[in-house]
């Protein structure tokens, strides 16, 4: 059964850092592009970042460019999102989702940026 | 960025009756390859979004045939032929013809 499981969320102060992970199972992770998307509390969906199946192609939303970094380890079926210089407006549930466009999403992990 | 605008934002529905959601894009989503890069998602309460329709009108795996997508250029519609209780949630349209992919604001469908 296909699964994407996000982890690493929590409460962090403004200016702080957090590393999110997304573990995959039930499909050949190394063959699929992956996205990070987010949803602020009570709000709509926002695309955050993309990484190609082999890790060579990466794209970022303007709102996170220079602060967030996406990476993957295909030997461990794992995706990461390194988030630095966090701001209150980064508070959201963060989802990883496979394929382009996203066709299967994980359950998400909540990031709260607050002092 | 391409702006996606959905109407209505709230849609009370009666089970067994049809329902329709509109989505308009600020630029054409018709690519030179002939495909229209418009997608529909449903986010049920407490759940992540799930893909319903890809490339304008293709139902994703396992999606009931009461869901259909149509439209052209910049105007699109998601139709539910006969609403069921499990169809409640927020529906989003999304474009991917241009980076970054962008979403509509969402349409909340609830049972009357």
mmCIF file of C-alpha atoms in Angstrom:
data_model
loop_
_atom_site.group_PDB
_atom_site.id
_atom_site.type_symbol
_atom_site.label_atom_id
_atom_site.label_comp_id
_atom_site.label_asym_id
_atom_site.label_seq_id
_atom_site.Cartn_x
_atom_site.Cartn_y
_atom_site.Cartn_z
ATOM 1 C CA UNK A 1 0.000 0.000 0.000
ATOM 2 C CA UNK A 2 1.384 3.361 -1.069
ATOM 3 C CA UNK A 3 2.318 5.668 1.816
ATOM 4 C CA UNK A 4 3.926 9.036 2.335
ATOM 5 C CA UNK A 5 4.558 9.929 5.976
ATOM 6 C CA UNK A 6 5.725 13.395 6.955
ATOM 7 C CA UNK A 7 7.549 14.104 10.204
ATOM 8 C CA UNK A 8 9.635 16.777 11.887
ATOM 9 C CA UNK A 9 6.996 19.420 12.455
ATOM 10 C CA UNK A 10 6.711 21.341 15.706
ATOM 11 C CA UNK A 11 6.884 24.750 17.319
ATOM 12 C CA UNK A 12 9.847 26.981 16.464
ATOM 13 C CA UNK A 13 10.644 30.620 17.175
ATOM 14 C CA UNK A 14 10.804 33.197 14.384
ATOM 15 C CA UNK A 15 14.223 33.064 12.771
ATOM 16 C CA UNK A 16 14.666 29.434 13.745
ATOM 17 C CA UNK A 17 15.165 26.309 11.670
ATOM 18 C CA UNK A 18 13.386 23.007 11.197
ATOM 19 C CA UNK A 19 13.957 19.947 9.057
ATOM 20 C CA UNK A 20 10.969 18.085 7.713
ATOM 21 C CA UNK A 21 11.153 14.538 6.388
ATOM 22 C CA UNK A 22 8.862 12.481 4.213
ATOM 23 C CA UNK A 23 9.210 8.719 4.211
ATOM 24 C CA UNK A 24 7.860 6.751 1.278
ATOM 25 C CA UNK A 25 6.751 3.141 0.973
ATOM 26 C CA UNK A 26 4.646 0.988 -1.312
ATOM 27 C CA UNK A 27 6.054 2.394 -4.557
ATOM 28 C CA UNK A 28 9.397 2.924 -6.272
ATOM 29 C CA UNK A 29 10.339 6.250 -4.716
ATOM 30 C CA UNK A 30 13.348 6.841 -6.979
ATOM 31 C CA UNK A 31 11.144 6.944 -10.078
ATOM 32 C CA UNK A 32 8.878 9.760 -8.911
ATOM 33 C CA UNK A 33 9.062 13.536 -8.718
ATOM 34 C CA UNK A 34 8.019 14.899 -5.330
ATOM 35 C CA UNK A 35 6.527 18.178 -4.139
ATOM 36 C CA UNK A 36 6.214 19.946 -0.816
ATOM 37 C CA UNK A 37 3.011 21.938 -0.412
ATOM 38 C CA UNK A 38 1.537 23.679 2.594
ATOM 39 C CA UNK A 39 -1.750 24.855 4.037
ATOM 40 C CA UNK A 40 -1.931 27.611 6.626
ATOM 41 C CA UNK A 41 -4.591 27.054 9.312
ATOM 42 C CA UNK A 42 -8.035 27.530 7.775
ATOM 43 C CA UNK A 43 -6.520 28.604 4.456
ATOM 44 C CA UNK A 44 -6.000 27.217 0.970
ATOM 45 C CA UNK A 45 -3.204 25.254 -0.654
ATOM 46 C CA UNK A 46 0.196 26.678 -1.566
ATOM 47 C CA UNK A 47 2.946 24.970 -3.503
ATOM 48 C CA UNK A 48 6.354 25.219 -1.782
ATOM 49 C CA UNK A 49 9.008 23.189 -3.587
ATOM 50 C CA UNK A 50 9.646 20.460 -6.149
ATOM 51 C CA UNK A 51 12.416 17.939 -6.698
ATOM 52 C CA UNK A 52 12.841 15.705 -9.706
ATOM 53 C CA UNK A 53 13.021 11.923 -9.372
ATOM 54 C CA UNK A 54 16.837 11.905 -9.459
ATOM 55 C CA UNK A 55 17.313 15.007 -7.335
ATOM 56 C CA UNK A 56 18.837 17.122 -10.086
ATOM 57 C CA UNK A 57 15.907 19.427 -10.794
ATOM 58 C CA UNK A 58 14.717 21.637 -7.932
ATOM 59 C CA UNK A 59 12.199 24.464 -7.867
ATOM 60 C CA UNK A 60 11.011 26.801 -5.084
ATOM 61 C CA UNK A 61 8.183 29.214 -4.477
ATOM 62 C CA UNK A 62 9.380 32.828 -4.320
ATOM 63 C CA UNK A 63 8.094 33.009 -0.749
ATOM 64 C CA UNK A 64 10.644 30.404 0.438
ATOM 65 C CA UNK A 65 13.496 30.794 -2.067
ATOM 66 C CA UNK A 66 16.823 31.222 -0.299
ATOM 67 C CA UNK A 67 15.393 30.019 3.015
ATOM 68 C CA UNK A 68 14.164 26.475 2.252
ATOM 69 C CA UNK A 69 16.089 23.628 0.650
ATOM 70 C CA UNK A 70 14.611 20.422 -0.741
ATOM 71 C CA UNK A 71 16.604 17.214 -1.014
ATOM 72 C CA UNK A 72 16.070 13.480 -1.299
ATOM 73 C CA UNK A 73 17.872 10.258 -0.484
ATOM 74 C CA UNK A 74 16.662 7.618 -2.907
ATOM 75 C CA UNK A 75 18.664 4.920 -1.085
ATOM 76 C CA UNK A 76 16.458 5.551 1.967
ATOM 77 C CA UNK A 77 13.198 6.446 0.178
ATOM 78 C CA UNK A 78 13.194 9.754 2.013
ATOM 79 C CA UNK A 79 12.574 13.396 1.127
ATOM 80 C CA UNK A 80 13.651 16.359 3.215
ATOM 81 C CA UNK A 81 12.792 20.040 3.513
ATOM 82 C CA UNK A 82 15.341 22.143 5.349
ATOM 83 C CA UNK A 83 13.640 25.329 6.558
ATOM 84 C CA UNK A 84 15.692 28.270 7.823
ATOM 85 C CA UNK A 85 14.912 31.852 8.854
ATOM 86 C CA UNK A 86 11.370 30.809 9.624
ATOM 87 C CA UNK A 87 8.643 33.429 9.767
ATOM 88 C CA UNK A 88 5.172 33.506 11.314
ATOM 89 C CA UNK A 89 3.694 33.215 7.813
ATOM 90 C CA UNK A 90 5.401 29.837 7.372
ATOM 91 C CA UNK A 91 3.009 28.380 9.952
ATOM 92 C CA UNK A 92 1.129 25.627 8.136
ATOM 93 C CA UNK A 93 0.572 21.931 7.632
ATOM 94 C CA UNK A 94 3.281 20.750 5.269
ATOM 95 C CA UNK A 95 2.469 17.946 2.846
ATOM 96 C CA UNK A 96 4.712 15.907 0.601
ATOM 97 C CA UNK A 97 3.060 14.664 -2.566
ATOM 98 C CA UNK A 98 4.287 12.465 -5.377
ATOM 99 C CA UNK A 99 4.326 13.010 -9.118
ATOM 100 C CA UNK A 100 3.936 16.128 -11.196
ATOM 101 C CA UNK A 101 1.241 17.268 -10.789
ATOM 102 C CA UNK A 102 0.765 15.862 -7.292
ATOM 103 C CA UNK A 103 -1.508 12.822 -7.315
ATOM 104 C CA UNK A 104 -0.985 11.294 -3.875
ATOM 105 C CA UNK A 105 -0.406 13.319 -0.704
ATOM 106 C CA UNK A 106 0.762 12.373 2.754
ATOM 107 C CA UNK A 107 -1.207 13.261 5.885
ATOM 108 C CA UNK A 108 0.983 16.291 6.610
ATOM 109 C CA UNK A 109 3.009 17.643 9.527
ATOM 110 C CA UNK A 110 2.211 20.871 11.371
ATOM 111 C CA UNK A 111 4.798 23.635 11.670
ATOM 112 C CA UNK A 112 4.074 26.517 14.038
ATOM 113 C CA UNK A 113 6.359 29.546 14.001
ATOM 114 C CA UNK A 114 5.718 31.557 17.129
ATOM 115 C CA UNK A 115 7.539 33.223 19.979
ATOM 116 C CA UNK B 1 1.870 33.884 -11.399
ATOM 117 C CA UNK B 2 -1.385 32.575 -12.876
ATOM 118 C CA UNK B 3 -4.360 33.492 -10.704
ATOM 119 C CA UNK B 4 -7.085 30.880 -10.278
ATOM 120 C CA UNK B 5 -10.520 32.113 -9.234
ATOM 121 C CA UNK B 6 -13.250 29.751 -8.061
ATOM 122 C CA UNK B 7 -16.971 30.373 -7.678
ATOM 123 C CA UNK B 8 -18.900 29.926 -5.549
ATOM 124 C CA UNK B 9 -16.789 29.779 -2.395
ATOM 125 C CA UNK B 10 -19.590 27.969 -0.556
ATOM 126 C CA UNK B 11 -22.031 25.501 -2.077
ATOM 127 C CA UNK B 12 -24.852 23.912 -0.078
ATOM 128 C CA UNK B 13 -26.046 20.807 -1.888
ATOM 129 C CA UNK B 14 -28.874 18.300 -1.638
ATOM 130 C CA UNK B 15 -27.948 14.619 -1.866
ATOM 131 C CA UNK B 16 -28.965 13.170 -5.203
ATOM 132 C CA UNK B 17 -28.938 16.580 -6.894
ATOM 133 C CA UNK B 18 -26.263 17.864 -9.289
ATOM 134 C CA UNK B 19 -23.624 20.412 -8.319
ATOM 135 C CA UNK B 20 -21.237 22.568 -10.296
ATOM 136 C CA UNK B 21 -18.096 24.558 -9.441
ATOM 137 C CA UNK B 22 -16.473 27.128 -11.706
ATOM 138 C CA UNK B 23 -12.780 27.927 -11.987
ATOM 139 C CA UNK B 24 -11.281 30.697 -14.087
ATOM 140 C CA UNK B 25 -7.608 31.238 -14.825
ATOM 141 C CA UNK B 26 -5.872 34.533 -15.577
ATOM 142 C CA UNK B 27 -4.118 32.934 -18.563
ATOM 143 C CA UNK B 28 -4.973 30.151 -20.948
ATOM 144 C CA UNK B 29 -4.141 26.683 -19.661
ATOM 145 C CA UNK B 30 -4.050 25.184 -23.161
ATOM 146 C CA UNK B 31 -0.531 24.066 -23.968
ATOM 147 C CA UNK B 32 0.941 23.774 -27.452
ATOM 148 C CA UNK B 33 0.976 20.002 -26.909
ATOM 149 C CA UNK B 34 -2.829 20.084 -26.995
ATOM 150 C CA UNK B 35 -3.275 19.351 -23.297
ATOM 151 C CA UNK B 36 -5.030 21.606 -20.835
ATOM 152 C CA UNK B 37 -3.130 21.671 -17.532
ATOM 153 C CA UNK B 38 -6.071 22.058 -15.187
ATOM 154 C CA UNK B 39 -6.642 19.757 -12.191
ATOM 155 C CA UNK B 40 -9.311 19.306 -9.539
ATOM 156 C CA UNK B 41 -8.742 18.155 -5.964
ATOM 157 C CA UNK B 42 -11.070 17.329 -3.094
ATOM 158 C CA UNK B 43 -10.002 17.820 0.502
ATOM 159 C CA UNK B 44 -12.363 16.041 2.867
ATOM 160 C CA UNK B 45 -12.480 17.306 6.470
ATOM 161 C CA UNK B 46 -9.301 16.393 8.319
ATOM 162 C CA UNK B 47 -7.768 14.750 5.271
ATOM 163 C CA UNK B 48 -5.096 15.692 2.732
ATOM 164 C CA UNK B 49 -6.224 16.678 -0.757
ATOM 165 C CA UNK B 50 -6.928 13.900 -3.223
ATOM 166 C CA UNK B 51 -6.715 14.201 -6.992
ATOM 167 C CA UNK B 52 -10.059 13.905 -8.769
ATOM 168 C CA UNK B 53 -9.480 15.172 -12.316
ATOM 169 C CA UNK B 54 -6.271 15.638 -14.284
ATOM 170 C CA UNK B 55 -5.631 17.524 -17.520
ATOM 171 C CA UNK B 56 -9.110 19.068 -17.659
ATOM 172 C CA UNK B 57 -11.281 15.971 -17.871
ATOM 173 C CA UNK B 58 -9.470 12.731 -16.973
ATOM 174 C CA UNK B 59 -10.791 11.085 -13.840
ATOM 175 C CA UNK B 60 -8.011 9.832 -11.615
ATOM 176 C CA UNK B 61 -7.848 6.197 -10.593
ATOM 177 C CA UNK B 62 -10.788 5.193 -8.408
ATOM 178 C CA UNK B 63 -12.748 8.429 -8.849
ATOM 179 C CA UNK B 64 -16.474 7.768 -9.377
ATOM 180 C CA UNK B 65 -17.910 8.654 -12.758
ATOM 181 C CA UNK B 66 -20.364 11.109 -11.190
ATOM 182 C CA UNK B 67 -17.419 13.548 -11.250
ATOM 183 C CA UNK B 68 -16.614 15.224 -14.557
ATOM 184 C CA UNK B 69 -14.415 18.095 -15.669
ATOM 185 C CA UNK B 70 -14.904 20.331 -18.662
ATOM 186 C CA UNK B 71 -14.031 23.715 -20.112
ATOM 187 C CA UNK B 72 -11.482 25.347 -22.344
ATOM 188 C CA UNK B 73 -8.873 28.100 -22.349
ATOM 189 C CA UNK B 74 -9.499 29.997 -19.132
ATOM 190 C CA UNK B 75 -12.951 28.777 -18.029
ATOM 191 C CA UNK B 76 -13.465 25.426 -16.361
ATOM 192 C CA UNK B 77 -16.162 23.498 -14.546
ATOM 193 C CA UNK B 78 -16.285 20.554 -12.191
ATOM 194 C CA UNK B 79 -19.649 18.804 -12.143
ATOM 195 C CA UNK B 80 -21.023 16.233 -9.766
ATOM 196 C CA UNK B 81 -23.972 14.527 -11.413
ATOM 197 C CA UNK B 82 -25.591 13.322 -8.181
ATOM 198 C CA UNK B 83 -24.078 14.491 -4.917
ATOM 199 C CA UNK B 84 -23.466 11.930 -2.204
ATOM 200 C CA UNK B 85 -22.764 12.561 1.478
ATOM 201 C CA UNK B 86 -19.098 11.549 1.040
ATOM 202 C CA UNK B 87 -18.598 14.396 -1.456
ATOM 203 C CA UNK B 88 -18.533 17.071 1.260
ATOM 204 C CA UNK B 89 -15.297 18.979 1.631
ATOM 205 C CA UNK B 90 -13.341 21.700 -0.118
ATOM 206 C CA UNK B 91 -12.715 21.478 -3.838
ATOM 207 C CA UNK B 92 -9.673 23.143 -5.377
ATOM 208 C CA UNK B 93 -8.699 23.739 -8.984
ATOM 209 C CA UNK B 94 -4.996 23.932 -9.812
ATOM 210 C CA UNK B 95 -2.968 24.872 -12.876
ATOM 211 C CA UNK B 96 0.410 23.486 -13.793
ATOM 212 C CA UNK B 97 1.019 24.956 -17.247
ATOM 213 C CA UNK B 98 3.310 27.541 -15.689
ATOM 214 C CA UNK B 99 5.577 27.462 -12.629
ATOM 215 C CA UNK B 100 4.700 27.920 -9.864
ATOM 216 C CA UNK B 101 1.599 25.729 -9.831
ATOM 217 C CA UNK B 102 -1.248 27.755 -8.318
ATOM 218 C CA UNK B 103 -4.564 26.865 -6.699
ATOM 219 C CA UNK B 104 -7.981 28.426 -6.536
ATOM 220 C CA UNK B 105 -9.249 29.615 -3.155
ATOM 221 C CA UNK B 106 -11.364 26.522 -2.691
ATOM 222 C CA UNK B 107 -15.101 25.833 -2.777
ATOM 223 C CA UNK B 108 -16.635 24.383 0.363
ATOM 224 C CA UNK B 109 -19.358 21.865 -0.443
ATOM 225 C CA UNK B 110 -21.707 20.959 2.371
ATOM 226 C CA UNK B 111 -24.978 19.110 2.652
ATOM 227 C CA UNK B 112 -28.079 21.262 3.106
#
